[in-house]
Coordinates of C-alpha atoms in Angstrom, one line a residue:
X241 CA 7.1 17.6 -27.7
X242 CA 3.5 17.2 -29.1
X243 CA 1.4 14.3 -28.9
X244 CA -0.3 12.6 -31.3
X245 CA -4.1 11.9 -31.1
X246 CA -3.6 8.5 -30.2
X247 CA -1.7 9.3 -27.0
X248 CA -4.9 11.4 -26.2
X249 CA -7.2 9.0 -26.9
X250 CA -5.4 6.4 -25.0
X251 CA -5.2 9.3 -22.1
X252 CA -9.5 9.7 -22.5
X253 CA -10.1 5.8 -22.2
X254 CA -8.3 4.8 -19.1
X255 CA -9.9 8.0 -17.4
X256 CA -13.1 6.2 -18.8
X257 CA -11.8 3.0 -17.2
X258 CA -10.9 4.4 -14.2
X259 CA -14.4 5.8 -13.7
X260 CA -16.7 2.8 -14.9
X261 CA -14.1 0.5 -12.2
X262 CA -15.2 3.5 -9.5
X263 CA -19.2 2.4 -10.2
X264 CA -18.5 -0.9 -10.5
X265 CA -16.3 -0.8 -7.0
X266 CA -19.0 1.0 -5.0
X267 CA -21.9 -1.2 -6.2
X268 CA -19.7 -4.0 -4.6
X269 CA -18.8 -2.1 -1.6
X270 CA -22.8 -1.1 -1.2
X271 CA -24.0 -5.0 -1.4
X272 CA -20.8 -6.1 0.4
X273 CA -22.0 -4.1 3.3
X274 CA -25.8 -5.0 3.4
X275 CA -24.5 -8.3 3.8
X276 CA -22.9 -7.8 6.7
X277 CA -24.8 -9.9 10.1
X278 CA -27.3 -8.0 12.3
X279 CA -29.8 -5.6 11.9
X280 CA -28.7 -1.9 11.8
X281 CA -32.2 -0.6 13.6
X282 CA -32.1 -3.4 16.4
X283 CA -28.4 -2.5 17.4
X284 CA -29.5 1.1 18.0
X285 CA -32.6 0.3 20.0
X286 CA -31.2 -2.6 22.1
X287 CA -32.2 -6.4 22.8
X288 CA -34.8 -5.0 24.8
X289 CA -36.7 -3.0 21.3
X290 CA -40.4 -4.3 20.4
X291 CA -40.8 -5.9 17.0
X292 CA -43.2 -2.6 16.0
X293 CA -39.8 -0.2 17.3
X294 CA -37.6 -2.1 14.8
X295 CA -40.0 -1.9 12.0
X296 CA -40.9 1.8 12.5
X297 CA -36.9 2.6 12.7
X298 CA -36.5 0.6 9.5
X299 CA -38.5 2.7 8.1
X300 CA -37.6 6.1 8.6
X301 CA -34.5 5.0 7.8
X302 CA -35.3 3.9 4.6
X303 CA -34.2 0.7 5.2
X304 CA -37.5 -1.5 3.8
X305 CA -36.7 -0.3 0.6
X306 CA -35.3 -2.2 -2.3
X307 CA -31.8 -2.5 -2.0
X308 CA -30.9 -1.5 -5.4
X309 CA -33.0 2.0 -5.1
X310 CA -31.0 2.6 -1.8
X311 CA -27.9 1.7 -3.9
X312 CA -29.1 4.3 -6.4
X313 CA -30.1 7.3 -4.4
X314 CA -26.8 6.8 -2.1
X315 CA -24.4 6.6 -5.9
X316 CA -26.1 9.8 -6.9
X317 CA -25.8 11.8 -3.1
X318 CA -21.8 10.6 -3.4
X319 CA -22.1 12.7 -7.4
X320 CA -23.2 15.3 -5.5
X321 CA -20.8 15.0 -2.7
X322 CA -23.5 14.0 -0.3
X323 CA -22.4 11.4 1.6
X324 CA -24.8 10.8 4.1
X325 CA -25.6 11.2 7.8
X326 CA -24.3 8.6 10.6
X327 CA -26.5 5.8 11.6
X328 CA -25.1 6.1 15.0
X329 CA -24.7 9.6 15.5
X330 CA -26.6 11.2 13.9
X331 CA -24.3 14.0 12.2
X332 CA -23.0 14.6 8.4
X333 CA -20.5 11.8 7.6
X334 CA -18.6 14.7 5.5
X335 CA -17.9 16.9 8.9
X336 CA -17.1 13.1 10.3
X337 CA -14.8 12.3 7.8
X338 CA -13.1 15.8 7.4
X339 CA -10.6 15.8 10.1
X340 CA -10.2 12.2 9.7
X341 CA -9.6 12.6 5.9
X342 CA -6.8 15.2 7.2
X343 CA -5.0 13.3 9.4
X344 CA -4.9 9.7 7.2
X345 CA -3.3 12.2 4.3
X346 CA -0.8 13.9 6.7
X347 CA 0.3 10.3 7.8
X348 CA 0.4 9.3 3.7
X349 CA 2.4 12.4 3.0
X350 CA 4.7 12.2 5.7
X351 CA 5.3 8.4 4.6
X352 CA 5.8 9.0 0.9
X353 CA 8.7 12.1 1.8
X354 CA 10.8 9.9 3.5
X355 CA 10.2 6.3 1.7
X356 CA 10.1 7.4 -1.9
X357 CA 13.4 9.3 -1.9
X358 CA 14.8 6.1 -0.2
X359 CA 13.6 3.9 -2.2
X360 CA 14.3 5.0 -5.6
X361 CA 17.8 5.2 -4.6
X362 CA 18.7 2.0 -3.2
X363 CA 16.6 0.7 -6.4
X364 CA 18.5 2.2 -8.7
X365 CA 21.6 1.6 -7.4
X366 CA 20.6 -1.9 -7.1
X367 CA 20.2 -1.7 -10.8
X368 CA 23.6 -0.2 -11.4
X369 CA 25.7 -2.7 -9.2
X370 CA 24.0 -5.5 -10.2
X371 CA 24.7 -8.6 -8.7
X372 CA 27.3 -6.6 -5.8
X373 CA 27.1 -6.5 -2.1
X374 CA 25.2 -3.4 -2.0
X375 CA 22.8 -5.5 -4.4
X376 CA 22.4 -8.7 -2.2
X377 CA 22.1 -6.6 0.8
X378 CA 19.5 -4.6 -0.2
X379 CA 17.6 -7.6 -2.0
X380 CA 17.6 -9.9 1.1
X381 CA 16.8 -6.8 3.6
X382 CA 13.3 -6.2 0.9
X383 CA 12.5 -9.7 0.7
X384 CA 12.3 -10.0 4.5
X385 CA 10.5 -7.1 5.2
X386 CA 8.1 -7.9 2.3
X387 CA 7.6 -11.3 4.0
X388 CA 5.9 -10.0 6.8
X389 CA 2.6 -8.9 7.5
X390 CA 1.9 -5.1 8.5
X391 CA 0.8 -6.1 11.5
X392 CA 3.5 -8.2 12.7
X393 CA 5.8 -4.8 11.7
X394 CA 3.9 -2.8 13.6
X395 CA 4.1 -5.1 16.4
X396 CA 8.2 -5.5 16.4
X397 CA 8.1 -1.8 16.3
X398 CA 6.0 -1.4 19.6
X399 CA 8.3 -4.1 21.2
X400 CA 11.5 -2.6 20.3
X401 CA 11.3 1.3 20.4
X402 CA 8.1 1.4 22.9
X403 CA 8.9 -1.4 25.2
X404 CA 12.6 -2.4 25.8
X405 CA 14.0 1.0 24.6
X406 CA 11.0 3.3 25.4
X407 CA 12.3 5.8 23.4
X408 CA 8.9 6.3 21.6
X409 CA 5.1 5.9 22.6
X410 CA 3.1 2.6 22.2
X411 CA 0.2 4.9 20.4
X412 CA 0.7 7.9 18.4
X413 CA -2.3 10.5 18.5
X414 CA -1.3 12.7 15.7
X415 CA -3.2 16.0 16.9
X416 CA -2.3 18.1 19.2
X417 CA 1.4 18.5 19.0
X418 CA 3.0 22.0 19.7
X419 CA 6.6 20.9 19.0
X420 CA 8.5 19.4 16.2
X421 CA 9.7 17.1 18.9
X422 CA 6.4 16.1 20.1
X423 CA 5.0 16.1 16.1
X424 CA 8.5 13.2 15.7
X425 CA 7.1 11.2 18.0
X426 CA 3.3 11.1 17.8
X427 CA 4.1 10.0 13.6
X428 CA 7.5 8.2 14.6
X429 CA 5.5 4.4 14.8
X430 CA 3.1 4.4 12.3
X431 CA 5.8 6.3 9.9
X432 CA 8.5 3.4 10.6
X433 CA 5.7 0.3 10.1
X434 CA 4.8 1.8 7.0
X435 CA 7.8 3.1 5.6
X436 CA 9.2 -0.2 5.7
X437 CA 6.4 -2.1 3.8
X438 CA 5.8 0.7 1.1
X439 CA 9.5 1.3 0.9
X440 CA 10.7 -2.7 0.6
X441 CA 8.0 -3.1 -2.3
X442 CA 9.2 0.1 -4.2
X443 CA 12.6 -0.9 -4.2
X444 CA 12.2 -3.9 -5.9
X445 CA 9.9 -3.0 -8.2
X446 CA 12.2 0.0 -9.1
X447 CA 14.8 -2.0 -9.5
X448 CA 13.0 -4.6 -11.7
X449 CA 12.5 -1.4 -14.2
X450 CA 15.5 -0.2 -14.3
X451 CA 17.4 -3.5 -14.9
X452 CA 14.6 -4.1 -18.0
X453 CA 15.3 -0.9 -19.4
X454 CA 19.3 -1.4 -19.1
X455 CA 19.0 -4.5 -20.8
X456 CA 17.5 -2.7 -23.8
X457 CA 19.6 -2.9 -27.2
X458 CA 19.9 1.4 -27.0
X459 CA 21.5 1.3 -23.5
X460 CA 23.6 -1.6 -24.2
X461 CA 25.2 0.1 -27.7
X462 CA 25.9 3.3 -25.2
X463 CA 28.1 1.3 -22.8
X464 CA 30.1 -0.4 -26.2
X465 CA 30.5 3.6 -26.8
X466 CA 32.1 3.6 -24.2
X467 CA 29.8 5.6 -21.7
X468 CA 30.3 5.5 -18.1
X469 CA 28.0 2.9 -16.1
X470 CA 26.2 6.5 -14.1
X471 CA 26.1 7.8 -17.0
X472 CA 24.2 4.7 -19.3
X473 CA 21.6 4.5 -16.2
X474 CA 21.1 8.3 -15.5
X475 CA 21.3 9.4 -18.8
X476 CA 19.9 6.8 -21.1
X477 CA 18.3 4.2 -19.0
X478 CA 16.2 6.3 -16.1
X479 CA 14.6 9.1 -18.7
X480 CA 12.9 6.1 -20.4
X481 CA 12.6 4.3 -17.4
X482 CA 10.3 6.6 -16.1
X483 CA 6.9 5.0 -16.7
X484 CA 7.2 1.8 -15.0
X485 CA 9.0 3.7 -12.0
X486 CA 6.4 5.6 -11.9
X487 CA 3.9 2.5 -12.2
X488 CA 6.4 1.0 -9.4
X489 CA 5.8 4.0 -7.6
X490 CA 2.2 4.1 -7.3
X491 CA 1.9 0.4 -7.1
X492 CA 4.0 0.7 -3.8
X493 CA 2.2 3.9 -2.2
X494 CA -1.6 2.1 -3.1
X495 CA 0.0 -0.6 -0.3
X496 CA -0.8 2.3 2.1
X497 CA -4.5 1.8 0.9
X498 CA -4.2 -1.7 3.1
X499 CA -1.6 -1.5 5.2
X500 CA -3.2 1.7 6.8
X501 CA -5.8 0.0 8.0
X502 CA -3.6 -2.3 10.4
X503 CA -1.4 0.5 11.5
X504 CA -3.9 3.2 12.5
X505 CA -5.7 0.2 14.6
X506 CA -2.7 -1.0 16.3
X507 CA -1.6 2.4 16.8
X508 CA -4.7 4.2 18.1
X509 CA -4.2 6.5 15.0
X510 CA -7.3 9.0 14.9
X511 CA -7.7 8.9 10.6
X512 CA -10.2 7.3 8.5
X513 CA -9.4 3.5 8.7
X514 CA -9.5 3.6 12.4
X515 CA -12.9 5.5 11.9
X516 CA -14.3 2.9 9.6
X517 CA -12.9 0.2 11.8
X518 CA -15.1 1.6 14.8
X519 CA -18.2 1.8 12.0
X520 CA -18.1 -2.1 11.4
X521 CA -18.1 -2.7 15.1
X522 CA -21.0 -0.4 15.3
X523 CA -22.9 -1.3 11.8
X524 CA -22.5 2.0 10.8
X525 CA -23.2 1.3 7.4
X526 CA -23.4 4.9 5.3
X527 CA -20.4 5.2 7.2
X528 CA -17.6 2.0 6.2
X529 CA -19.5 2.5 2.8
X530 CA -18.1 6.6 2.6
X531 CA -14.5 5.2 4.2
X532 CA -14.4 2.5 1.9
X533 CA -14.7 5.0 -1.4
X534 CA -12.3 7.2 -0.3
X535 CA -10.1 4.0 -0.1
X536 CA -11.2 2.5 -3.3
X537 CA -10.7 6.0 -4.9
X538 CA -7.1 6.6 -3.6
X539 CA -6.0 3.2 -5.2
X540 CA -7.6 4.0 -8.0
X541 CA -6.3 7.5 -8.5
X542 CA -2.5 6.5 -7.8
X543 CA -3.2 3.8 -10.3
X544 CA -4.5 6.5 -13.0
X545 CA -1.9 8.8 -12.7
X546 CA 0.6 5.8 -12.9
X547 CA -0.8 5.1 -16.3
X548 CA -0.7 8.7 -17.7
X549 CA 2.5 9.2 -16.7
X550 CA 3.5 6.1 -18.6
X551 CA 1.2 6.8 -21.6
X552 CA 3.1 10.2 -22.0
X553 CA 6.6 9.6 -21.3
X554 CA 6.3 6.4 -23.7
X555 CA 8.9 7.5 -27.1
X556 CA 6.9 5.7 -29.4
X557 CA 3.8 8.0 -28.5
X558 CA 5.1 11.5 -29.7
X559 CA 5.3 12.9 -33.1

């Protein structure tokens, strides 16, 4: 089906959007680090550094110049894909990041095969039976696991399957496995902790979409025809429910953004919210500003391709 030029246009300004948010995001990110407390050139010389140490540091690290032309040069090296060398180490924050980068996106995948599948399911046949057992059920069971924190997930799971059953590992490595077996249970914690989150948000958010399309005057006249209940939801309600699901989708999976963070701490995960987590202890700030853009950018990119998706399966939009 062709598009019309509006559906193109619309397509060209929230790619627009999406990419004036991205500068607006890492100027905050960039000032919200500077103002975080201590002084990057006295933690890496010691309490014990002279006045004229720190100052000499400082400079060669560029740090006595204006903020907002440090802001600059490090915006243009991210165009460029420079992102830096390592306060603290002293090495390329891309060869930092890159196994890092890996295993954080392994963990994501791995989580979106086995939540997504799940999830859509129980949400649309929580839309179909509304109001059943299956419906209540599945309702209360999202609304508890919504209402609490990651980290209190993650900690039930280390209680349960690491401590009184000990059927699994308190931390989960991720490299280094030579064994389905062995792969199962490095990924088994972090997987469960946030499967559950991600998965109890998509559900109802799926279902949410699904009941507002059924209630649509179309899908309604389909059932007076006489048309099966699977068949009013699969084959008129879902094809048109397809943009917010996929909104519902992405929504759900940008949780992973924050929820990351908590697991691969608790966990001992080796991707790159535990390293950025290590960076703020250390002020490592070229560092948590590179960890927090790839962050900012993931949510942001789920979000864009929630929109296009939307923008192009929207009826109203073709010719």
């Amino acid at each position: 089906m062709l598009r019309s030029a509006t559906t193109w246009l619309l397509v060209g300004q929230r790619f627009g959007i999406a990419a004036i948010t991205l500068v607006i995001v890492s100027f905050a990110v960039f000032f919200a680090t500077e103002l975080l407390p201590g002084d990057v050139a006295e933690i890496l010389l010691g309490q014990a550094a002279t006045p004229e140490a720190v100052a000499g540091l400082r400079t060669a690290m560029g740090l006595d110049e204006p903020a907002i032309w440090r802001f600059l040069s490090w915006l243009a090296g991210l165009a460029s894909g420079d992102l830096g060398m390592s306060y603290v180490n002293n090495v390329s924050i891309a060869d930092m990041l890159s196994g890092r980068l890996a295993n954080s996106l392994r963990l994501a995948g791995i989580v979106t095969l086995v939540c997504v599948p799940v999830a859509l399911f129980l949400g649309i046949a929580s839309a179909m039976w509304r109001g059943s057992v299956l419906d209540r059920l599945v309702s209360m069971l999202t609304i508890s696991v919504i209402s609490v924190p990651e980290f209190m997930v993650a900690t039930l799971a280390v209680l349960i399957f690491a401590v009184w059953l000990g059927w699994l590992p308190a931390l989960s490595y991720g490299v280094d496995v030579d064994s389905w077996g062995a792969m199962l249970r490095a990924y088994a914690m972090p997987v469960i902790t946030l499967s559950f989150v991600v998965a109890a948000q998509m559900i109802r958010m799926t279902r949410a979409a699904v009941i507002e399309t059924i209630n649509t005057p179309y899908v309604e006249m389909a059932l007076l025809k006489g048309a099966s209940r699977t068949r009013m939801v699969l084959r008129h309600a879902l094809p048109n429910a397809l943009g917010p699901i996929a909104n519902a989708v992405a929504l759900s999976l940008s949780y992973l953004v924050g929820g990351v963070i908590i697991v691969e701490t608790v966990f001992n995960y080796p991707g790159v919210a535990k390293l950025m987590v290590d960076a703020v202890s250390t002020r490592d700030l070229p560092l948590i500003q590179s960890c927090a853009m790839i962050f900012c950018f993931s949510y942001l990119l789920l979000i864009t391709i929630a929109d296009m998706i939307a923008i192009l399966s929207n009826p109203r939009l073709r010719r």
